[in-house]
PDB file of C-alpha atoms and ligand atoms in Angstrom:
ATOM      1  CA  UNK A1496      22.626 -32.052 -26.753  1.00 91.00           C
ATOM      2  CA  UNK A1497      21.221 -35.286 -26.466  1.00 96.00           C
ATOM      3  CA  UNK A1498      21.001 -37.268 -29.646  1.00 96.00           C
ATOM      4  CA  UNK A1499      17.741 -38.991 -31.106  1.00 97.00           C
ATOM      5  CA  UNK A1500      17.851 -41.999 -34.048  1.00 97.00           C
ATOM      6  CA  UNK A1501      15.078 -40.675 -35.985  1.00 98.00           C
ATOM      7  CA  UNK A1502      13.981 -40.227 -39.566  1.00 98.00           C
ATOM      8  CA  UNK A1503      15.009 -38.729 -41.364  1.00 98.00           C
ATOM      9  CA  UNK A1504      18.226 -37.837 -39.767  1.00 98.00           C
ATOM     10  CA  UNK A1505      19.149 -37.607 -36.337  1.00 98.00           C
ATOM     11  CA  UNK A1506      17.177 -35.147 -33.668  1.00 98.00           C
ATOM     12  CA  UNK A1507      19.164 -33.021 -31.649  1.00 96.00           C
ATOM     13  CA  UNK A1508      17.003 -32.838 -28.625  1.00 96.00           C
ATOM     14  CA  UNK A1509      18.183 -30.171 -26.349  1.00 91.00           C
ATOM     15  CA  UNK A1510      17.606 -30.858 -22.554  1.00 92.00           C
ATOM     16  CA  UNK A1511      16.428 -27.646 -20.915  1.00 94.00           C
ATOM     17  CA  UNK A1512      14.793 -26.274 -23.946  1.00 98.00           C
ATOM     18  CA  UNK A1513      12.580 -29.246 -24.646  1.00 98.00           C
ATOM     19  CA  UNK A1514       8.622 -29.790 -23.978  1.00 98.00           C
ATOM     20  CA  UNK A1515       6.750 -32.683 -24.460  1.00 98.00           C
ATOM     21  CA  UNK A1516       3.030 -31.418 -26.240  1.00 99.00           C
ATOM     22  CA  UNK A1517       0.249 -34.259 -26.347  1.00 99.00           C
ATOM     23  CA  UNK A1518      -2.156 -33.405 -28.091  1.00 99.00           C
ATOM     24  CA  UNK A1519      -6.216 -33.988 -27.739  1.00 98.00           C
ATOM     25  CA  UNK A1520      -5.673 -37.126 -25.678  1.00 98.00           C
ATOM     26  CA  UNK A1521      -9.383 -36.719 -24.271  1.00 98.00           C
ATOM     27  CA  UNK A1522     -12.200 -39.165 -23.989  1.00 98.00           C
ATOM     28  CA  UNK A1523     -14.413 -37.412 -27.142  1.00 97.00           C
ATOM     29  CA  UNK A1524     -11.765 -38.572 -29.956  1.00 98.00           C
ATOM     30  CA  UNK A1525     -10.398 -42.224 -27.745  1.00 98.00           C
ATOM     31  CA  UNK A1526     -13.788 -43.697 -26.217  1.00 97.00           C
ATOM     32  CA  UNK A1527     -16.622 -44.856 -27.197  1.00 94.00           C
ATOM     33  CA  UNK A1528     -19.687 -42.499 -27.505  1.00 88.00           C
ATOM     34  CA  UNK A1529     -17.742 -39.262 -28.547  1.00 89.00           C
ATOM     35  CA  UNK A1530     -17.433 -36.983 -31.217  1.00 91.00           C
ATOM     36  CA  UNK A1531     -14.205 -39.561 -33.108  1.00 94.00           C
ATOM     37  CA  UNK A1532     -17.061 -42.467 -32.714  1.00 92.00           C
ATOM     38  CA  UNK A1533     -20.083 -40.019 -33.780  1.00 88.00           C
ATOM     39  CA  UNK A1534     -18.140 -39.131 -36.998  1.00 90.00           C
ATOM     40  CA  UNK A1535     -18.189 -43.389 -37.727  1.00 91.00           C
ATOM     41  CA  UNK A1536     -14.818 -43.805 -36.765  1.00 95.00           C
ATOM     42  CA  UNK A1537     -13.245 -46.946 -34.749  1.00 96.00           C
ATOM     43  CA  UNK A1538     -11.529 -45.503 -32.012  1.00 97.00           C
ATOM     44  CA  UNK A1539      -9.736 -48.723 -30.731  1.00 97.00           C
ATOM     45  CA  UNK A1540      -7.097 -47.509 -33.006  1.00 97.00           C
ATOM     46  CA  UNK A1541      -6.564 -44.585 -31.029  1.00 98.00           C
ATOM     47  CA  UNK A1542      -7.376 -45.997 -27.573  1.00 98.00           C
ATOM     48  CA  UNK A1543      -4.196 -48.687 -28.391  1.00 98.00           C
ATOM     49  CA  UNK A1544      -1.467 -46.198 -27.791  1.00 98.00           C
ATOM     50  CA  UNK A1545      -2.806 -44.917 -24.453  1.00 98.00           C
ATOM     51  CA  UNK A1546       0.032 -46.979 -22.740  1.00 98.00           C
ATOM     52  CA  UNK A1547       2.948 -45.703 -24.983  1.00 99.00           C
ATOM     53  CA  UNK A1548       1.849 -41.749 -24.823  1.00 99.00           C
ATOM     54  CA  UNK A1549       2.054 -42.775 -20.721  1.00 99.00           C
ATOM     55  CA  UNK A1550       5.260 -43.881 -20.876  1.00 98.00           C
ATOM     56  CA  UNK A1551       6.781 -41.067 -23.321  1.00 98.00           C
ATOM     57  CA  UNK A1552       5.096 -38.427 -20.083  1.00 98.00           C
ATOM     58  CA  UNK A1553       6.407 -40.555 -17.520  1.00 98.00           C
ATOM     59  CA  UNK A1554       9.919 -40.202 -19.226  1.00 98.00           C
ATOM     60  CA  UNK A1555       9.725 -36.339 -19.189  1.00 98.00           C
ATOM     61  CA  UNK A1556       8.203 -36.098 -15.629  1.00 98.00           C
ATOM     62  CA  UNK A1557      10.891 -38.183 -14.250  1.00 97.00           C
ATOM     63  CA  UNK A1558      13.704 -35.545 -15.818  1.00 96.00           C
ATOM     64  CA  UNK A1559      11.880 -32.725 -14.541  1.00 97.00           C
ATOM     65  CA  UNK A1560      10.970 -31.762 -18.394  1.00 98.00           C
ATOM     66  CA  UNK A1561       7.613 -29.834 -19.518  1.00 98.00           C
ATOM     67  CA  UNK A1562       5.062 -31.675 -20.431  1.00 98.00           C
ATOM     68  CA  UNK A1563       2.352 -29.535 -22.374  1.00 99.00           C
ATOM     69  CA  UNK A1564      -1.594 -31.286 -22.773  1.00 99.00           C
ATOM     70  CA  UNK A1565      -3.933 -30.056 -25.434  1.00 99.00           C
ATOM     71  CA  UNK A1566      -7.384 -30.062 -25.582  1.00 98.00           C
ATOM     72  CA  UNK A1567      -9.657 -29.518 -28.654  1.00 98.00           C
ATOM     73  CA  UNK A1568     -13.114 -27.915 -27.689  1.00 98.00           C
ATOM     74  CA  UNK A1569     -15.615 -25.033 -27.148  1.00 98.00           C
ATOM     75  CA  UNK A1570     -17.694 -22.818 -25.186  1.00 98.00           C
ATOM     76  CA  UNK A1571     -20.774 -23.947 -24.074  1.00 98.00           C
ATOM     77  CA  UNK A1572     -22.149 -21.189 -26.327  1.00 98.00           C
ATOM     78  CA  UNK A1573     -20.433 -22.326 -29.417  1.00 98.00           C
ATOM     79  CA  UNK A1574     -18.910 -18.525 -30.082  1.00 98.00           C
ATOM     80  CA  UNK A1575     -15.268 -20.200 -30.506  1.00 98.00           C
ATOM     81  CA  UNK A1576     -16.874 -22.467 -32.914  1.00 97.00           C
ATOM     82  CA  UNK A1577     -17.286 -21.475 -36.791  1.00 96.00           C
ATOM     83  CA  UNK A1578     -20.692 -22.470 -38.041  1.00 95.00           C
ATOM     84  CA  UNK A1579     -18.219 -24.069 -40.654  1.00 93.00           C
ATOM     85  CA  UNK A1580     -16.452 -26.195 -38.433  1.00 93.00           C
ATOM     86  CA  UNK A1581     -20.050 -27.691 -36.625  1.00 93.00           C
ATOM     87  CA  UNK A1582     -21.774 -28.223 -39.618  1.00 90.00           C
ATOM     88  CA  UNK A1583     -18.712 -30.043 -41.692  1.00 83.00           C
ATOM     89  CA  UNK A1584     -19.143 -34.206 -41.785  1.00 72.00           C
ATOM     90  CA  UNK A1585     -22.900 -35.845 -41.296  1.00 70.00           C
ATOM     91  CA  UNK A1586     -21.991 -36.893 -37.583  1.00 74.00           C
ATOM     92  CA  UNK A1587     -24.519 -38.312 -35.565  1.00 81.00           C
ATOM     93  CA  UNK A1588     -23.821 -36.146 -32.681  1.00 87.00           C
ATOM     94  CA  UNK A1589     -22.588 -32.206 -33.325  1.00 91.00           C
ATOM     95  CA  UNK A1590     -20.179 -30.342 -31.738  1.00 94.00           C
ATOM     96  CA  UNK A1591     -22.477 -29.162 -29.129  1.00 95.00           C
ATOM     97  CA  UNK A1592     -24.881 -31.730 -29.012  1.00 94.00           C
ATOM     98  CA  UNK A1593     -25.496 -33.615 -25.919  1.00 95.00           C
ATOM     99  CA  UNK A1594     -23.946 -37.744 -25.954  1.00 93.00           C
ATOM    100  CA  UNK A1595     -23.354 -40.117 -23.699  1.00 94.00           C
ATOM    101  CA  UNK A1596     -20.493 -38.465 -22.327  1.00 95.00           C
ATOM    102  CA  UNK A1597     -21.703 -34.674 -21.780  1.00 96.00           C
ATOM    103  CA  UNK A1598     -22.061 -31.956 -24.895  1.00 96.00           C
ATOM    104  CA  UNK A1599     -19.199 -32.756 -27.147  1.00 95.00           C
ATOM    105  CA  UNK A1600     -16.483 -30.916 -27.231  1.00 96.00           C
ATOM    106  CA  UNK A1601     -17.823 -28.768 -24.843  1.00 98.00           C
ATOM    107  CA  UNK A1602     -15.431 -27.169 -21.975  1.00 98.00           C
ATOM    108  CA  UNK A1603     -15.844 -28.953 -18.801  1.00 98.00           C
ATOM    109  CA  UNK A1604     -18.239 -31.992 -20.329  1.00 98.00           C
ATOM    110  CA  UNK A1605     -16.626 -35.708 -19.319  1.00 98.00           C
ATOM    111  CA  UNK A1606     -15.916 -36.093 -22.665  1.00 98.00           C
ATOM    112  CA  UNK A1607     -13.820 -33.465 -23.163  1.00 98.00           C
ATOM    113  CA  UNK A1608     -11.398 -34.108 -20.398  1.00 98.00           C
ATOM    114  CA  UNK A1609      -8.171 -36.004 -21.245  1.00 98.00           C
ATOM    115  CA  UNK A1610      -8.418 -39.770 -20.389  1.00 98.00           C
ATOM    116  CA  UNK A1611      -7.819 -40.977 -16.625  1.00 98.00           C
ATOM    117  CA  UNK A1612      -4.408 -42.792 -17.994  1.00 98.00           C
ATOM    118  CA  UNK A1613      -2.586 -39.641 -19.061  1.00 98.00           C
ATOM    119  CA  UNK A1614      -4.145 -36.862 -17.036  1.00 98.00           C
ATOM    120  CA  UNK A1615      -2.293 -33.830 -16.427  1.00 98.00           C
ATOM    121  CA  UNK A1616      -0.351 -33.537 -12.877  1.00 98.00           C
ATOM    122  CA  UNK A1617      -0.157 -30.511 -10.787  1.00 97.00           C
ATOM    123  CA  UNK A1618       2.182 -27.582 -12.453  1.00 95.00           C
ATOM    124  CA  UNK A1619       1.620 -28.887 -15.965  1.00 98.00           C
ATOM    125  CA  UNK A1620       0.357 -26.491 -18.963  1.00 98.00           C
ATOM    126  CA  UNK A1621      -3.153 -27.713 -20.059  1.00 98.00           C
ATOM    127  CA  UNK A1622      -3.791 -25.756 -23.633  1.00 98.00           C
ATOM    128  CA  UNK A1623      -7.434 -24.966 -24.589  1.00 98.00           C
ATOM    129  CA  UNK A1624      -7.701 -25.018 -28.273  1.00 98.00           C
ATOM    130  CA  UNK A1625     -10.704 -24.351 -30.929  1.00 98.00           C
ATOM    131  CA  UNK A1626      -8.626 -25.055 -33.825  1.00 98.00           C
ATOM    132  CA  UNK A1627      -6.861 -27.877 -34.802  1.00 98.00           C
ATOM    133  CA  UNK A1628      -3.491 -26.314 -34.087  1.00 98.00           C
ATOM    134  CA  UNK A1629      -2.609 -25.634 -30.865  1.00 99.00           C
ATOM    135  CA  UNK A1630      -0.875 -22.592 -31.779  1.00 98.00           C
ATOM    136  CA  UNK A1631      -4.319 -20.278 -33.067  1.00 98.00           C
ATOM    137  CA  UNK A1632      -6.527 -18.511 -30.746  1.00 98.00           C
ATOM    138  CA  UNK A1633      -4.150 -20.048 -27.337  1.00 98.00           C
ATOM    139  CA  UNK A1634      -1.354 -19.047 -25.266  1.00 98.00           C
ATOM    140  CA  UNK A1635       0.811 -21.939 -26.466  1.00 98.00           C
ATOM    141  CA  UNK A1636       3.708 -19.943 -27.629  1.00 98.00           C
ATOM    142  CA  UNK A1637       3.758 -17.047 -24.799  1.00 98.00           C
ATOM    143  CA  UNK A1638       3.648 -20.454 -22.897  1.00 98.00           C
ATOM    144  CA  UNK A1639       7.045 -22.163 -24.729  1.00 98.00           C
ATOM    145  CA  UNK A1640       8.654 -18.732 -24.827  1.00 98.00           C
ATOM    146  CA  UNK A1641       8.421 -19.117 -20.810  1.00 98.00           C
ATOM    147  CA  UNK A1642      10.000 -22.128 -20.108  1.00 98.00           C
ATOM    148  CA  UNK A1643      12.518 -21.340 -23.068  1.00 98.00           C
ATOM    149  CA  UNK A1644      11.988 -24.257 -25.361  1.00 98.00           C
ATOM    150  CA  UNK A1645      13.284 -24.293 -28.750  1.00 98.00           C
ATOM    151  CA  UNK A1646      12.333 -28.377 -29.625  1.00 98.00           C
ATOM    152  CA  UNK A1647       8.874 -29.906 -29.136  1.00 98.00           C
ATOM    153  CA  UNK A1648       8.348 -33.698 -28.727  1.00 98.00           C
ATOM    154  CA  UNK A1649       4.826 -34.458 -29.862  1.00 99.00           C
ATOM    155  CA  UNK A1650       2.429 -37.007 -29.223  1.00 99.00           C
ATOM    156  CA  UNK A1651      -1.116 -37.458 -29.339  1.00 99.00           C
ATOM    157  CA  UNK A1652      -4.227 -37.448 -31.682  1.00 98.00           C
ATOM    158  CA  UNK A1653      -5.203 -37.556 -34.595  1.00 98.00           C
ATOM    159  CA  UNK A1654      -1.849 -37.753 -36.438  1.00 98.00           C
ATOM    160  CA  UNK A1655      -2.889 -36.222 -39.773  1.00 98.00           C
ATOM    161  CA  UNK A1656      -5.245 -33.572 -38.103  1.00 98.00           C
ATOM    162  CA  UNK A1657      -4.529 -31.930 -34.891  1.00 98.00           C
ATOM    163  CA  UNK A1658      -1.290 -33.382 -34.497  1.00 98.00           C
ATOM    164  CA  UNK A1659       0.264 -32.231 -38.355  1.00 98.00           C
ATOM    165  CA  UNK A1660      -1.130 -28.978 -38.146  1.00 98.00           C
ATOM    166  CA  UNK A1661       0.023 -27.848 -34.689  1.00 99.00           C
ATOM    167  CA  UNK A1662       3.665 -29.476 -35.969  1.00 98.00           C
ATOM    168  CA  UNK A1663       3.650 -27.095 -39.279  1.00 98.00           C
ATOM    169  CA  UNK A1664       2.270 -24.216 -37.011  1.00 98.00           C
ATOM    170  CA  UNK A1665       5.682 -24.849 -34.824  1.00 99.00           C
ATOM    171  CA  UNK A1666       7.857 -25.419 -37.292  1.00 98.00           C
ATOM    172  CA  UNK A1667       6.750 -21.943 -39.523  1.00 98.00           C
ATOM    173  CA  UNK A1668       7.880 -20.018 -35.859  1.00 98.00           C
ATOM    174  CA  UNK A1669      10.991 -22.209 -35.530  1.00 98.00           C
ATOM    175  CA  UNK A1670      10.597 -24.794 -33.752  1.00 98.00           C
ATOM    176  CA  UNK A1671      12.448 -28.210 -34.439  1.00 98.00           C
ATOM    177  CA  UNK A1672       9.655 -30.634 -33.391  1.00 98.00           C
ATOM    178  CA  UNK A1673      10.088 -34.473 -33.135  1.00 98.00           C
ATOM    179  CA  UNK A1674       6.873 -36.906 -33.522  1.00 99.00           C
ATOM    180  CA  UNK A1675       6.905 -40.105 -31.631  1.00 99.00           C
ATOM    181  CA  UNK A1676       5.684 -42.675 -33.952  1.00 99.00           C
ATOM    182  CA  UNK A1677       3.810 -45.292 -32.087  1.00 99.00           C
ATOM    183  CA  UNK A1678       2.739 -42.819 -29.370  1.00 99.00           C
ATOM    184  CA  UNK A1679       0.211 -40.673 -32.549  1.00 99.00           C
ATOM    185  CA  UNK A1680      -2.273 -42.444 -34.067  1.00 98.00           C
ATOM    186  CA  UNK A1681      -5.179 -41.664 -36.635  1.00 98.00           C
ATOM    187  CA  UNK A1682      -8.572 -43.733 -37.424  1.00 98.00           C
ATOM    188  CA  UNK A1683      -6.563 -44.551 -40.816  1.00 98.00           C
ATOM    189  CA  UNK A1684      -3.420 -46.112 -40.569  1.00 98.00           C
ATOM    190  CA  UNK A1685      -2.991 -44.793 -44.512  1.00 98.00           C
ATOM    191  CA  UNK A1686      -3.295 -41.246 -43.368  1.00 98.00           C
ATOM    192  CA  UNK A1687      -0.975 -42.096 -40.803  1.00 98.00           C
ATOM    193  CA  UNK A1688       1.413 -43.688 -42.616  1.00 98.00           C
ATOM    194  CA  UNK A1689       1.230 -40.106 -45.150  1.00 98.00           C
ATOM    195  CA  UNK A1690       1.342 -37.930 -42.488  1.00 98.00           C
ATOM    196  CA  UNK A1691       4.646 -39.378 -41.562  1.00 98.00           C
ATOM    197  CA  UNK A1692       6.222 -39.162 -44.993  1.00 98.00           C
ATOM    198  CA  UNK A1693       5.088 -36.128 -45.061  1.00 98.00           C
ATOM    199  CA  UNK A1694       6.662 -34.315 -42.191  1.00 98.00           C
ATOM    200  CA  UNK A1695      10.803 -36.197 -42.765  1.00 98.00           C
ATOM    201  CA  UNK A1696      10.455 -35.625 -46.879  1.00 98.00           C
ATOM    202  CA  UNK A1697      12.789 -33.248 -48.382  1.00 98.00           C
ATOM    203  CA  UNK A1698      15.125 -33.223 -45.220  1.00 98.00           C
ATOM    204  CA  UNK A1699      12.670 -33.149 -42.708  1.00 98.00           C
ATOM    205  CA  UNK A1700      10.416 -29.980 -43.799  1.00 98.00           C
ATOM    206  CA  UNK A1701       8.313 -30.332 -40.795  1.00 98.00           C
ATOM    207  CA  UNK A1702      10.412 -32.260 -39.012  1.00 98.00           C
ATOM    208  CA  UNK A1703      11.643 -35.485 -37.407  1.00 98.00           C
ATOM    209  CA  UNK A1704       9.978 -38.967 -36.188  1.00 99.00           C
ATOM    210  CA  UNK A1705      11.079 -41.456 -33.978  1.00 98.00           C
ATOM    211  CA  UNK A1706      10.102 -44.252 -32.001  1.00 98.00           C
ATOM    212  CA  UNK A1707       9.860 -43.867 -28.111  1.00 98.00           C
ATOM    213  CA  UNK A1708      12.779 -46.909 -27.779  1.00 98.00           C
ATOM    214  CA  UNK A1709      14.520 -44.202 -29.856  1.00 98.00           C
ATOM    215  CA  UNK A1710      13.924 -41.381 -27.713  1.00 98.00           C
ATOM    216  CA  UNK A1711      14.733 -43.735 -24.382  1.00 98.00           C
ATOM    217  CA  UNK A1712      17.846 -45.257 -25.531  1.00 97.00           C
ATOM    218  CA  UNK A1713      19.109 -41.528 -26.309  1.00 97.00           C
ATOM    219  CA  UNK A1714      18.552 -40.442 -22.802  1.00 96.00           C
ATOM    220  CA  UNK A1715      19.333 -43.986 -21.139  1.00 93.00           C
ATOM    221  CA  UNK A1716      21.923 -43.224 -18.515  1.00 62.00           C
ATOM    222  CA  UNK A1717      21.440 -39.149 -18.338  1.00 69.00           C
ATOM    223  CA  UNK A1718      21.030 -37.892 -14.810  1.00 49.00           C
ATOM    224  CA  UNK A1719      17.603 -36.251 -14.643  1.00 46.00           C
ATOM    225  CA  UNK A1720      18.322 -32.774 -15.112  1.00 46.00           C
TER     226      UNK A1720
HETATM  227  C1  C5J B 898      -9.912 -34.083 -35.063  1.00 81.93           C
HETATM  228  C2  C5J B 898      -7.949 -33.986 -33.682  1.00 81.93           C
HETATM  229  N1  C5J B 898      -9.462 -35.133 -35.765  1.00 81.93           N
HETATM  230  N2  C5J B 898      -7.580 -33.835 -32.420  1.00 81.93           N
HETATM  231  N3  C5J B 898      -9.206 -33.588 -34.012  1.00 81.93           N
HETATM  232  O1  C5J B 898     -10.969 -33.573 -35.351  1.00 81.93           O
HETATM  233  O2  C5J B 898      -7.199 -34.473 -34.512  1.00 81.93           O
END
């Protein structure tokens, strides 16, 4: 058992039964042009911790570790999107609608792929999700059963959305999930900055955070395994 300084107490991240899940790093929520942007959010925010989610993969591919990608999107006929969901907001472009970078959210469009930085490598486990947890309507947990994981690292975007609810949707079928801190964001650093409180309070209800220079120091030294 490896060890982890995090909030609100320490994470006891077990090698062998640990996957890395990054969530919804694709080009409609982090570039310009997509459905994050169409909704009249900044996505800078988001684009900034492109670097830090590469270095958190990097540090699981090295040690041989799982490394799980999500993607949020749809059909191209919509019938895996609720009429609720597309008509919510006043976005300029719908889920569906064609933008600069291919229907959004659509399976397959450029804009629904994962950015170049942090795309999946051969052999890892790319999750198609409708939902905002990456638990409903996917094969997520026949998927962790598999490789026998019991803790989830998470990562990704947006904290408060897609990354909270997939964390309370693992941690109501046991598992003990860890968020890296500076490798989530959200388009408001207030919601971020809740989300976080949020998932530590009252003993860690959801579960833990941590900063990656946490997470590296703790396995600093460990032969990759
Ligand atoms: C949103 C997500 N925010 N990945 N999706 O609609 O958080």
């Amino acid at each position: 058992m490896i060890s982890v300084d995090a909030t609100p107490f320490p994470f006891p991240l077990s090698p062998g039964h640990t996957a890395l899940v990054v969530i919804d790093m694709q080009r409609d929520f982090v570039e310009p042009g997509g459905f994050g942007e169409s909704l009249g959010n900044d996505v800078t925010r988001l684009q900034a911790i492109i670097p830090t989610v590469g270095r958190l993969i990097a540090l699981f591919r090295e040690r041989g570790w799982p490394v799980i990608h999500t993607r949020e999107g749809h059909r191209p006929d919509l019938g895996d999107c609720p009429p609720a969901k597309r008509g919510r907001g006043n976005p300029t472009l719908r889920i569906g609608d064609h933008g600069p970078m291919g229907r959004v959210l659509i399976h397959g469009e450029p804009g629904h792929g994962i950015v170049d930085e942090l795309a999946p490598i051969d052999g890892e486990i790319v999750i198609d999700k409708p939902g905002k947890g990456a638990f409903y309507a996917t094969s997520l947990g026949d998927e962790l059963a598999r490789l026998g994981a019991t803790h989830l690292v998470v990562a990704g975007v947006t904290t408060e959305v897609c990354v909270q609810t997939t964390m309370r949707e693992a941690n109501d079928r046991g598992f003990d999930c860890l968020l890296i801190e500076d490798a989530t964001e959200s388009y408001f650093p207030e919601f971020k900055a809740a989300a976080l409180k949020m998932i530590t309070a009252q003993g860690a209800i959801v579960g833990w955070t941590a900063p990656l220079s946490a997470l590296e120091t703790a396995v600093a030294g460990r032969a990759a395994a």
